[in-house]
Coordinates of C-alpha atoms and ligand atoms in Angstrom, one line a residue:
M260 CA -28.2 -14.9 4.7
A261 CA -25.1 -17.1 6.6
A262 CA -22.8 -15.7 8.7
A263 CA -19.3 -14.3 7.8
E264 CA -16.2 -17.7 7.3
P265 CA -14.1 -17.3 11.0
P266 CA -10.5 -15.4 9.5
I267 CA -7.9 -16.9 8.8
Q268 CA -5.7 -15.2 11.4
A269 CA -2.2 -13.5 10.1
V270 CA 0.4 -13.0 12.4
V271 CA 3.6 -10.9 11.0
R272 CA 6.9 -11.3 13.2
P273 CA 10.7 -10.1 12.3
L274 CA 12.7 -13.0 11.7
D275 CA 16.3 -10.9 11.4
L276 CA 15.1 -7.2 9.3
A277 CA 18.7 -6.8 8.5
Q278 CA 18.8 -9.6 6.9
H279 CA 15.7 -8.7 5.1
Q280 CA 13.3 -12.0 6.7
I281 CA 10.3 -12.0 8.5
E282 CA 8.3 -15.0 9.4
V283 CA 4.4 -15.0 8.6
T284 CA 2.1 -17.5 11.0
L285 CA -1.5 -18.4 10.0
R286 CA -4.1 -19.0 11.7
L287 CA -6.4 -21.6 9.9
P288 CA -9.9 -22.0 11.3
D289 CA -11.5 -25.0 11.6
S290 CA -13.8 -25.2 9.9
A291 CA -11.8 -25.0 6.8
M292 CA -10.0 -27.7 7.4
K293 CA -11.6 -30.6 8.0
K294 CA -10.7 -32.7 5.2
G295 CA -7.0 -31.1 4.3
A296 CA -6.5 -27.9 2.1
V297 CA -4.4 -26.6 -0.3
L298 CA -2.9 -23.1 0.1
S299 CA -1.1 -21.1 -1.7
M300 CA 1.4 -18.3 -2.9
P301 CA 0.5 -16.0 -5.9
A302 CA 2.6 -16.0 -9.4
W303 CA 1.2 -12.6 -9.7
T304 CA 0.0 -9.4 -8.6
P305 CA -2.6 -7.5 -10.4
G306 CA -1.2 -4.5 -12.1
S307 CA 2.2 -5.5 -12.3
Y308 CA 1.5 -7.5 -15.5
L309 CA 4.3 -10.3 -14.8
V310 CA 4.6 -14.0 -13.3
R311 CA 6.9 -13.2 -10.8
D312 CA 6.0 -16.4 -8.7
Y313 CA 6.2 -15.0 -4.9
A314 CA 6.7 -18.4 -3.9
R315 CA 10.5 -18.2 -4.1
F316 CA 10.7 -16.2 -1.5
V317 CA 9.3 -18.5 0.8
D318 CA 10.7 -20.8 3.0
R319 CA 10.5 -23.4 6.2
V320 CA 7.2 -24.1 5.7
E321 CA 5.5 -25.3 8.5
A322 CA 2.9 -26.8 9.8
K323 CA 1.8 -27.9 13.4
D324 CA -2.6 -28.3 15.0
G325 CA -4.0 -27.5 18.3
Q326 CA -1.7 -29.7 20.4
G327 CA 1.2 -28.2 19.5
R328 CA 2.0 -31.5 16.8
A329 CA 3.7 -30.9 13.4
L330 CA 2.2 -31.7 10.3
P331 CA 2.9 -33.1 7.3
V332 CA 3.2 -30.6 4.5
Q333 CA 3.9 -31.6 1.0
K334 CA 4.4 -29.2 -1.9
V335 CA 2.2 -30.4 -4.4
D336 CA 2.9 -27.1 -7.5
K337 CA 5.6 -24.7 -7.8
Q338 CA 3.2 -22.3 -5.8
S339 CA 1.4 -24.6 -3.3
W340 CA 1.2 -26.6 0.1
K341 CA -1.4 -29.7 1.1
L342 CA -2.2 -30.1 4.1
P343 CA -3.8 -33.2 6.2
A344 CA -7.5 -32.6 7.9
A345 CA -6.5 -31.4 11.1
S346 CA -7.8 -28.6 14.1
G347 CA -6.5 -25.3 15.7
V348 CA -4.0 -25.3 12.6
S349 CA -1.1 -22.9 12.4
L350 CA 0.7 -23.1 9.5
S351 CA 3.8 -20.5 9.2
Y352 CA 7.1 -20.2 6.9
R353 CA 10.2 -17.6 5.7
V354 CA 9.5 -14.2 3.9
Y355 CA 12.5 -13.0 2.2
G356 CA 12.1 -9.6 1.0
N357 CA 15.4 -7.7 -0.8
D358 CA 13.5 -6.1 -3.9
L359 CA 12.9 -2.5 -3.4
S360 CA 9.9 -2.1 -5.9
V361 CA 6.4 -1.4 -6.1
R362 CA 5.5 -5.1 -6.0
T363 CA 7.6 -6.9 -4.3
N364 CA 9.3 -7.3 -0.5
H365 CA 11.6 -4.9 0.6
I366 CA 12.8 -5.4 4.8
D367 CA 15.6 -4.3 6.3
G368 CA 17.0 -2.3 9.1
A369 CA 15.3 0.7 8.7
H370 CA 12.0 -0.5 7.9
A371 CA 10.0 -3.2 5.9
H372 CA 7.5 -2.2 2.9
L373 CA 4.2 -5.2 2.5
V374 CA 2.8 -6.2 -0.6
G375 CA 0.3 -8.5 0.4
A376 CA 0.5 -11.2 -2.8
A377 CA 4.8 -11.6 -1.6
T378 CA 3.8 -12.6 1.5
F379 CA 0.2 -14.4 2.8
L380 CA -1.1 -17.3 1.4
Y381 CA -4.6 -18.1 0.9
F382 CA -6.6 -21.1 0.3
E383 CA -6.9 -22.5 -3.4
K384 CA -10.8 -22.5 -3.3
D385 CA -11.3 -19.4 -0.8
L386 CA -9.6 -17.0 -1.5
A387 CA -13.4 -14.5 -0.1
R388 CA -12.2 -16.2 3.1
P389 CA -11.4 -12.6 5.6
Y390 CA -7.8 -12.1 7.7
E391 CA -6.7 -10.5 10.3
I392 CA -3.4 -9.1 10.7
R393 CA -1.6 -8.4 13.4
F394 CA 2.5 -7.3 13.7
E395 CA 3.8 -8.2 16.4
G396 CA 7.8 -8.1 17.6
F397 CA 9.0 -5.3 14.7
P398 CA 10.8 -2.5 16.6
S399 CA 9.1 0.2 19.6
D400 CA 9.1 3.5 17.2
W401 CA 7.2 1.9 14.3
K402 CA 4.4 3.1 12.8
I403 CA 2.2 1.2 10.2
A404 CA 0.6 2.7 7.5
T405 CA -1.7 0.7 4.9
A406 CA -5.6 0.8 3.7
M407 CA -6.9 -1.6 5.6
P408 CA -8.9 -0.9 9.2
L409 CA -7.6 -1.5 12.6
A410 CA -10.0 -3.2 15.2
D411 CA -8.9 -4.4 18.2
G412 CA -5.3 -5.0 17.3
A413 CA -5.4 -6.2 14.0
Y414 CA -5.8 -4.9 10.5
A415 CA -9.1 -6.1 8.3
A416 CA -9.0 -7.7 4.8
K417 CA -12.9 -8.7 4.5
D418 CA -11.1 -11.3 1.3
Y419 CA -7.7 -12.1 -0.5
D420 CA -8.0 -9.5 -3.0
T421 CA -8.1 -6.8 0.0
L422 CA -5.4 -8.5 1.6
V423 CA -3.4 -7.7 -1.9
D424 CA -4.8 -4.8 -2.3
S425 CA -3.7 -2.6 0.8
P426 CA 0.0 -2.6 0.9
V427 CA 1.6 -2.2 3.8
E428 CA 4.9 0.1 5.2
L429 CA 7.1 -0.2 8.5
G430 CA 9.0 1.8 10.0
T431 CA 9.2 5.3 11.2
F432 CA 7.7 7.7 8.2
R433 CA 6.4 11.4 8.2
E434 CA 3.0 11.6 8.6
H435 CA 0.9 14.1 6.4
R436 CA -2.6 14.1 6.4
F437 CA -5.7 16.2 4.8
R438 CA -9.3 16.2 4.0
A439 CA -10.5 16.2 0.7
L440 CA -13.8 16.7 -0.6
N441 CA -15.7 13.9 1.0
A442 CA -12.3 11.3 2.1
D443 CA -9.5 11.9 4.9
F444 CA -6.4 11.6 2.9
E445 CA -2.8 9.8 4.8
L446 CA 1.1 10.5 3.2
A447 CA 2.9 8.3 5.5
I448 CA 7.0 10.2 3.9
T449 CA 9.4 7.3 4.5
G450 CA 13.3 8.1 3.8
A451 CA 15.6 11.2 3.2
H452 CA 15.2 14.1 0.8
N453 CA 15.9 17.1 -0.9
G454 CA 12.6 18.4 -1.1
D455 CA 9.9 20.2 1.2
E456 CA 7.3 17.8 2.1
A457 CA 4.6 20.5 2.5
R458 CA 4.6 21.8 -0.9
M459 CA 4.2 17.8 -1.6
A460 CA 1.0 17.0 0.6
A461 CA -0.3 20.2 -0.9
D462 CA 0.3 19.4 -4.7
A463 CA -1.4 15.5 -3.9
E464 CA -4.1 17.8 -1.9
K465 CA -4.7 19.5 -5.0
V466 CA -4.8 16.5 -7.2
V467 CA -6.8 14.6 -5.2
T468 CA -9.6 17.0 -5.1
E469 CA -9.4 18.2 -9.3
A470 CA -10.2 14.2 -9.7
G471 CA -12.6 13.6 -7.7
K472 CA -14.7 16.2 -9.1
I473 CA -14.6 14.8 -12.6
F474 CA -16.4 11.8 -10.1
G475 CA -18.5 13.9 -7.5
G476 CA -16.5 12.7 -4.8
F477 CA -14.2 10.2 -4.4
P478 CA -15.5 5.7 -3.5
F479 CA -14.3 5.0 -0.3
D480 CA -13.1 6.9 2.4
R481 CA -9.8 6.8 3.6
Y482 CA -6.6 6.8 1.4
V483 CA -3.5 6.3 1.8
F484 CA -0.5 7.4 -0.1
L485 CA 2.4 5.1 0.8
L486 CA 5.8 7.4 -0.1
T487 CA 9.2 6.1 -0.4
F488 CA 12.8 7.8 -1.4
S489 CA 15.5 5.6 -2.4
P490 CA 18.7 6.3 -5.0
K491 CA 17.6 5.4 -8.5
A492 CA 14.1 4.4 -7.0
G493 CA 11.1 4.8 -9.8
G494 CA 7.2 3.6 -9.8
G495 CA 4.1 3.6 -8.3
L496 CA 1.2 1.0 -8.0
E497 CA -2.0 1.3 -7.6
H498 CA -4.4 -0.1 -5.4
K499 CA -7.9 0.8 -4.8
A500 CA -7.7 2.8 -0.9
S501 CA -3.4 3.5 -1.4
T502 CA -0.3 4.0 -3.6
S503 CA 3.3 2.7 -3.3
L504 CA 5.3 5.1 -5.2
L505 CA 8.7 4.8 -5.3
C506 CA 11.1 7.9 -5.7
D507 CA 15.2 9.2 -5.9
P508 CA 15.7 11.5 -3.3
F509 CA 17.7 13.9 -5.0
I510 CA 14.9 15.4 -7.8
F511 CA 14.2 18.2 -5.7
D512 CA 16.4 20.5 -6.9
K513 CA 14.2 22.1 -9.8
P514 CA 10.9 22.4 -10.0
E515 CA 11.0 19.5 -12.6
G516 CA 11.1 16.9 -9.7
Y517 CA 7.5 18.7 -7.9
W518 CA 6.3 17.8 -11.4
R519 CA 7.4 14.6 -11.6
L520 CA 6.1 13.5 -9.0
D521 CA 2.7 15.5 -9.0
S522 CA 2.1 13.2 -12.2
L523 CA 2.8 9.7 -10.2
M524 CA 0.7 10.7 -7.6
A525 CA -1.6 11.9 -10.1
H526 CA -1.8 8.1 -12.2
E527 CA -1.9 6.3 -9.7
F528 CA -5.0 7.9 -8.2
F529 CA -6.7 8.4 -11.4
H530 CA -6.1 4.0 -11.0
A531 CA -8.0 4.1 -8.1
W532 CA -10.7 4.8 -11.0
N533 CA -9.4 3.2 -13.9
V534 CA -8.3 -0.3 -13.1
K535 CA -9.2 -0.9 -9.9
R536 CA -12.5 -0.1 -9.8
L537 CA -13.5 0.5 -13.6
H538 CA -11.8 -2.3 -15.9
D539 CA -11.8 -4.9 -17.8
P540 CA -14.0 -7.7 -15.7
V541 CA -11.4 -10.2 -16.3
L542 CA -9.1 -7.6 -13.4
G543 CA -11.3 -9.0 -10.4
S544 CA -11.4 -10.8 -8.6
F545 CA -8.4 -12.1 -9.7
D546 CA -6.9 -15.9 -10.6
Y547 CA -3.6 -15.3 -8.7
T548 CA -2.4 -18.7 -10.7
G549 CA -0.5 -17.8 -13.4
E550 CA -1.4 -14.5 -16.1
N551 CA -5.4 -12.6 -16.1
Y552 CA -5.4 -11.6 -19.8
T553 CA -6.8 -8.1 -21.4
K554 CA -6.8 -6.5 -24.0
Q555 CA -7.6 -3.4 -22.4
L556 CA -3.9 -2.0 -20.5
W557 CA -4.0 0.8 -23.5
F558 CA -7.1 1.9 -21.5
H559 CA -6.5 1.0 -18.1
E560 CA -3.0 2.5 -17.7
G561 CA -2.7 4.9 -21.3
V562 CA -5.4 6.4 -21.0
T563 CA -4.3 6.7 -17.5
S564 CA -0.9 8.5 -18.3
Y565 CA -3.2 11.1 -20.5
M566 CA -5.8 11.8 -17.4
E567 CA -2.3 12.0 -15.1
D568 CA -2.1 14.6 -17.1
V569 CA -5.4 16.4 -17.2
I570 CA -5.4 16.3 -13.3
V571 CA -2.1 17.8 -13.2
L572 CA -2.8 20.5 -15.2
R573 CA -6.8 21.2 -14.1
A574 CA -4.9 21.4 -10.5
G575 CA -2.3 23.8 -11.8
V576 CA 0.9 21.6 -10.2
V577 CA 2.3 22.0 -13.6
P578 CA 2.6 24.2 -15.7
W579 CA 1.3 23.1 -19.4
S580 CA 5.2 23.4 -20.8
S581 CA 6.3 21.1 -19.2
V582 CA 2.4 19.1 -20.6
A583 CA 3.2 20.2 -23.7
K584 CA 7.3 19.3 -24.1
S585 CA 6.2 15.3 -22.6
I586 CA 3.4 15.0 -25.2
A587 CA 5.9 16.2 -27.2
S588 CA 8.7 13.5 -26.8
G589 CA 5.8 11.0 -26.9
W590 CA 5.0 11.4 -30.3
T591 CA 8.5 11.8 -31.2
R592 CA 9.4 8.0 -29.4
L593 CA 6.4 6.9 -31.2
S594 CA 7.6 8.0 -34.2
Q595 CA 10.6 6.3 -34.4
T596 CA 9.2 2.7 -33.2
P597 CA 9.1 0.5 -36.3
G598 CA 7.0 -1.7 -33.9
R599 CA 4.0 0.8 -34.8
F600 CA 3.4 -0.7 -37.5
E601 CA 3.1 -4.2 -36.4
Q602 CA 1.0 -4.6 -33.0
S603 CA -1.7 -3.1 -32.3
L604 CA -2.5 -1.0 -28.9
E605 CA -5.1 -4.2 -27.8
E606 CA -2.4 -6.4 -29.0
S607 CA -0.5 -4.8 -27.0
S608 CA -2.5 -5.2 -24.1
Y609 CA -2.9 -8.7 -24.6
D610 CA 1.2 -9.6 -24.8
A611 CA 2.2 -7.3 -21.4
W612 CA 2.6 -10.5 -19.3
I613 CA 5.5 -11.9 -22.8
R614 CA 6.6 -8.8 -24.1
G615 CA 5.9 -5.3 -22.5
Y616 CA 7.0 -6.6 -19.0
K617 CA 9.8 -9.1 -21.2
P618 CA 11.3 -6.8 -23.6
T619 CA 14.9 -7.5 -26.0
E620 CA 16.5 -5.7 -27.9
F621 CA 14.1 -6.2 -31.2
S622 CA 11.3 -4.8 -29.2
A623 CA 11.1 -1.4 -30.5
N624 CA 10.9 -3.0 -34.1
S625 CA 8.3 -5.2 -33.1
S626 CA 6.3 -4.1 -30.6
I627 CA 5.0 -0.5 -29.3
D628 CA 4.4 0.5 -25.7
Y629 CA 0.5 0.6 -24.7
Y630 CA 1.4 2.6 -21.7
G631 CA 3.0 5.8 -24.6
K632 CA 0.6 4.9 -27.2
G633 CA -2.0 4.6 -24.8
Q634 CA -1.5 8.1 -23.5
L635 CA -1.4 9.8 -27.0
V636 CA -4.8 8.0 -28.1
G637 CA -6.4 9.1 -25.3
L638 CA -5.4 12.7 -25.8
L639 CA -7.0 12.2 -29.6
M640 CA -9.7 10.8 -27.8
E641 CA -9.9 14.3 -25.9
G642 CA -9.4 15.9 -29.4
A643 CA -12.3 13.7 -31.0
L644 CA -14.9 14.4 -27.8
R645 CA -13.8 18.2 -27.8
E646 CA -14.4 18.6 -31.6
A647 CA -17.9 17.0 -31.8
T648 CA -19.0 19.2 -28.6
G649 CA -17.6 22.4 -29.3
G650 CA -15.0 21.6 -26.7
K651 CA -17.8 20.9 -23.6
A652 CA -17.3 18.1 -22.7
G653 CA -13.5 15.3 -23.3
M654 CA -12.7 12.2 -21.0
P655 CA -13.5 13.4 -18.0
E656 CA -17.5 13.5 -19.1
L657 CA -16.5 10.0 -20.1
F658 CA -14.9 8.9 -17.4
A659 CA -17.3 10.7 -15.6
R660 CA -20.5 9.1 -18.2
L661 CA -18.4 5.0 -17.5
W662 CA -18.7 5.4 -13.8
K663 CA -22.1 6.8 -13.8
E664 CA -23.5 4.3 -15.6
R665 CA -21.1 1.0 -15.0
G666 CA -19.7 1.5 -11.8
E667 CA -18.0 -1.2 -10.1
K668 CA -19.8 -3.6 -12.4
G669 CA -16.6 -3.8 -14.9
V670 CA -15.8 -2.3 -18.1
T671 CA -15.6 -3.5 -21.7
D672 CA -14.4 -2.1 -24.8
A673 CA -18.0 -2.0 -26.3
D674 CA -18.8 0.1 -23.2
I675 CA -15.7 2.1 -23.9
R676 CA -16.7 3.0 -27.6
K677 CA -20.9 3.5 -26.1
A678 CA -19.4 6.3 -24.0
F679 CA -17.9 7.6 -26.6
R680 CA -21.1 7.4 -28.9
D681 CA -23.2 8.4 -26.8
I682 CA -21.2 11.7 -25.8
S683 CA -19.5 12.7 -29.7
G684 CA -22.3 11.7 -31.7
Q685 CA -20.3 9.7 -33.7
D686 CA -19.2 6.1 -34.1
P687 CA -16.9 5.8 -32.7
E688 CA -15.1 2.3 -34.9
P689 CA -13.3 4.7 -37.6
F690 CA -11.2 5.4 -35.0
W691 CA -11.0 2.3 -32.7
D692 CA -10.3 0.5 -36.3
A693 CA -7.3 3.1 -37.0
F694 CA -5.4 3.5 -33.7
V695 CA -7.3 0.7 -31.3
R696 CA -7.7 -2.3 -33.1
G697 CA -5.5 -0.9 -36.0
R698 CA -2.1 0.2 -36.3
K699 CA -2.1 3.1 -38.2
E700 CA 0.1 6.4 -38.5
L701 CA -1.7 8.4 -35.3
D702 CA -3.2 11.6 -36.8
G703 CA -2.3 15.1 -34.7
S704 CA -4.2 17.2 -37.1
Q705 CA -6.7 16.3 -34.5
L706 CA -5.3 18.8 -32.1
E707 CA -5.2 21.8 -34.5
R708 CA -8.8 21.3 -35.2
A709 CA -10.2 21.3 -31.5
F710 CA -7.9 23.0 -29.5
G711 CA -5.6 25.1 -31.8
L712 CA -2.3 23.1 -31.4
K713 CA 0.2 22.0 -33.8
L714 CA 2.7 19.3 -33.6
E715 CA 5.6 20.4 -36.1
A716 CA 8.0 17.9 -37.2
K717 CA 12.1 18.7 -37.4
A718 CA 14.2 16.8 -39.2
P719 CA 18.5 16.3 -37.2
W720 CA 19.6 19.3 -38.8
E721 CA 16.6 21.6 -38.5
S722 CA 17.3 21.1 -34.7
L723 CA 21.0 22.6 -34.7
S724 CA 21.4 25.2 -33.1
A725 CA 20.9 29.2 -34.8
D726 CA 24.7 28.9 -35.5
D727 CA 25.0 25.2 -36.7
Q728 CA 22.2 26.1 -39.3
K729 CA 24.0 28.9 -40.6
D730 CA 27.2 25.9 -40.8
P731 CA 26.7 24.0 -44.0
E732 CA 29.0 21.4 -42.5
A733 CA 27.0 20.4 -39.5
V734 CA 23.8 20.4 -41.0
R735 CA 25.3 17.8 -43.4
R736 CA 26.9 15.8 -40.6
A737 CA 23.5 15.8 -39.4
K738 CA 21.8 14.4 -42.3
A739 CA 24.1 11.5 -42.0
W740 CA 21.5 7.9 -40.9
T741 CA 22.7 4.5 -41.2
G742 CA 19.9 2.6 -38.7
L743 CA 22.3 1.5 -36.2
T744 CA 22.1 2.0 -32.7
F745 CA 25.1 1.4 -29.6
G746 CA 24.7 0.9 -25.7
N747 CA 25.2 4.8 -23.9
G748 CA 27.3 4.9 -21.4
A749 CA 31.9 4.3 -21.2
T750 CA 31.9 0.4 -21.4
A751 CA 29.2 -0.2 -23.8
G752 CA 31.9 0.0 -27.1
T753 CA 31.0 -1.0 -30.3
V754 CA 28.3 -3.2 -30.0
I755 CA 24.8 -2.4 -32.1
Q756 CA 22.2 -2.4 -30.4
N757 CA 19.6 -2.3 -32.3
V758 CA 18.6 -2.1 -36.4
I759 CA 15.8 -0.4 -37.8
P760 CA 14.0 -2.4 -40.0
G761 CA 14.6 -0.9 -43.8
S762 CA 18.0 1.0 -42.9
P763 CA 21.5 1.1 -44.0
A764 CA 22.5 -1.0 -41.7
E765 CA 20.0 -3.9 -42.3
S766 CA 20.6 -3.8 -46.1
A767 CA 24.9 -3.8 -45.1
G768 CA 24.0 -6.6 -42.9
L769 CA 25.2 -5.0 -39.9
A770 CA 22.8 -7.3 -36.7
N771 CA 22.2 -7.0 -33.5
P772 CA 25.1 -8.2 -31.6
M773 CA 27.9 -7.6 -33.7
E774 CA 30.7 -5.3 -33.0
V775 CA 31.8 -2.5 -35.6
L776 CA 35.6 -2.2 -35.3
S777 CA 36.3 0.6 -37.4
V778 CA 34.6 2.0 -40.2
N779 CA 36.1 3.6 -43.7
G780 CA 39.7 1.6 -41.5
W781 CA 38.9 4.5 -38.6
R782 CA 39.2 2.7 -35.4
V783 CA 36.3 2.8 -33.2
A784 CA 35.7 2.3 -29.8
T785 CA 32.8 3.5 -28.9
G786 CA 29.3 4.2 -30.9
T787 CA 29.4 7.5 -30.3
E788 CA 32.6 7.8 -32.7
A789 CA 31.4 5.4 -35.3
L790 CA 28.1 6.9 -35.8
A791 CA 30.9 10.7 -36.0
R792 CA 33.0 9.2 -38.2
F793 CA 29.9 7.5 -40.7
A794 CA 29.0 11.0 -40.4
D795 CA 32.1 12.1 -42.7
A796 CA 30.2 10.8 -45.5
D797 CA 27.9 12.7 -47.0
P798 CA 23.2 11.0 -47.8
G799 CA 24.4 8.4 -50.5
G800 CA 27.7 8.2 -50.1
T801 CA 29.1 4.1 -49.1
V802 CA 31.8 3.4 -46.0
E803 CA 33.5 0.5 -46.1
V804 CA 32.9 -1.4 -41.9
I805 CA 35.0 -4.2 -40.7
A806 CA 33.5 -5.9 -38.0
A807 CA 32.6 -8.8 -35.9
N808 CA 30.6 -11.6 -35.2
R809 CA 30.8 -14.5 -32.8
G810 CA 34.5 -13.5 -32.7
R811 CA 34.8 -13.7 -36.7
V812 CA 35.9 -10.3 -38.6
F813 CA 34.1 -9.9 -41.4
A814 CA 34.4 -6.5 -43.9
T815 CA 31.3 -5.0 -45.6
R816 CA 30.2 -2.1 -46.9
L817 CA 27.0 0.8 -46.3
T818 CA 26.0 3.1 -47.9
V819 CA 24.9 6.3 -45.8
A820 CA 21.0 7.6 -45.8
E821 CA 19.2 10.9 -45.3
N822 CA 18.0 11.0 -41.8
P823 CA 14.4 10.5 -42.0
T824 CA 13.9 10.4 -38.5
R825 CA 11.6 13.3 -36.9
T826 CA 12.1 15.2 -33.6
W827 CA 7.8 16.8 -33.3
S828 CA 7.4 19.4 -30.4
L829 CA 3.4 20.5 -29.4
N830 CA 2.5 24.4 -30.4
A831 CA -0.2 26.7 -29.9
D832 CA -1.2 28.3 -33.5
A833 CA -0.7 32.2 -33.8
A834 CA -4.2 32.2 -35.6
A835 CA -6.5 29.6 -33.0
T836 CA -10.0 30.8 -33.4
D837 CA -12.0 31.8 -29.9
P838 CA -13.8 28.2 -29.6
Q839 CA -10.7 26.9 -29.6
K840 CA -9.2 28.9 -27.6
A841 CA -12.1 27.8 -24.8
A842 CA -12.0 24.0 -25.2
F843 CA -8.7 24.2 -25.2
T844 CA -9.4 25.7 -21.0
A845 CA -12.1 24.1 -21.0
W846 CA -10.0 21.1 -21.2
T847 CA -6.8 22.0 -19.2
G848 CA -8.1 24.2 -16.9
Q849 CA -5.4 26.2 -18.2
P850 CA -5.5 30.7 -20.4
F851 CA -4.3 29.3 -23.9
P852 CA -0.7 29.3 -24.0
A853 CA 0.5 32.5 -25.4
P854 CA 2.2 31.4 -29.4
E855 CA 5.9 31.2 -28.7
K856 CA 8.2 34.2 -30.9
R857 CA 9.8 32.0 -33.3
K858 CA 13.7 33.6 -32.8
G859 CA 15.9 34.9 -35.4
L860 CA 12.8 36.8 -37.5
K861 CA 14.3 40.0 -36.1
A862 CA 16.9 41.8 -34.6
P863 CA 16.4 42.4 -31.0
Ligands
LIG84 ZN1 -0.5 3.1 -14.2

């Protein structure tokens, strides 16, 4: 057995924290520099499927040898630098980080959140080489939180993938620790907020415990939540033994704030299995030079969004009513996305790099979100498995089976279908053909058969308040539909944001980014005003529209139609059977919800 390669020894120092700058020095092992070498910055970071070109944040790249003599450094592509053969080589560079997100560096006078891919160069042909990282010169009251183990003052990563997978938070965060099942957990919280950290930590403990139970324990000894609060911030990024979370500080005035954070924690934590360990073979080891294509993001992301619901329900930290609302609004969103007939889940996954992360105003017409639709498809898979097994097994069992059978060996679509077949005894192909590879409308009847839950649609005029429903004029106005959408906000004006394909607006020749100036002779200043003037007409009625296109004004006529959009809700069926109720409880860990009393049937 060959001895382990000597590590790259990295030292990270502040240059000017307020100006978002650090300096990184890499001591490159002599054995790797005998013929010279090329070192690169990644184009992207795993979990966030967009080429971000982290090299654009790196400059002042300088090298010297063991005698302190400057070495020539030659840039050989957008993200790579070539060094000559030498011994005792130190390579240093400045890193700029001023983007508070979970996949980029953020450095200021209060903290530094460092992402491996945005901070450290790698040997072009040697991703297996270990790293040792020291942090020197930071404010004396700053602490360090990371999943990397600390030994002799240095944080160790066994290879570049591990380094990139181990974000580091430096600052004055507050620490909460707990033990669950077979592992130690740390919650490092940065930034002020209006919540109760003891509750956040208690919820985190319940969440990780329910996730761990699915797999019979955790695949690590220690796990770190890096949670940062900052106004309007949001998002999470998964790692094997940690996660970076961003959260708005003002959400805890309502219980929904905790539910949102709990769901985010559950999502990122479930990724410790789904995508970080159970993954398409393409997603690790990674190619950092460019796009890594997979058709499985619907499963790795969308179904993780689904499992997040299962975990928070079983943990008892989010009520069923909230989860039911979120499922129903996801169903509504998809039903109002014309792109559902244009792009499959597999296609959406594959094109994440060029579509999901780069939306245009036309995206809703041409594509779907693999998170949103994937979440609903995960729910339908749950229904199919529960129905086939009399409620006994579902998606948690599917994941447990994949974990047992595949572990970290890689999970292909065929493996997922096999697990589905093994549990249900059913041919998975029709389901996949319809909803994963295909673009069929989702069928909610599965939920009724499996759990006694009904997806129910309401037209806009049926969603009016009880008083408005008695007002024929309000009902009539709610029926008017043009297929136009406008931007929100006072400054958005009447610039058309999107036109639904096949809608009256399309027939009238209207399109993004034309501006609607008047409707039936009335000057309109906002999208809301424009839609109100369209609603003056009955469905079938025609109105005159004056619009502008690239500075030229023109007139057209638009025939208002009856609104075909529907809003969905997910309700307990009063006629649900005992086996359906038992399946619901096996699935969610919650009692079957009491069917909602229909309003207005009886006087109180
Ligand atoms: Zn995710």
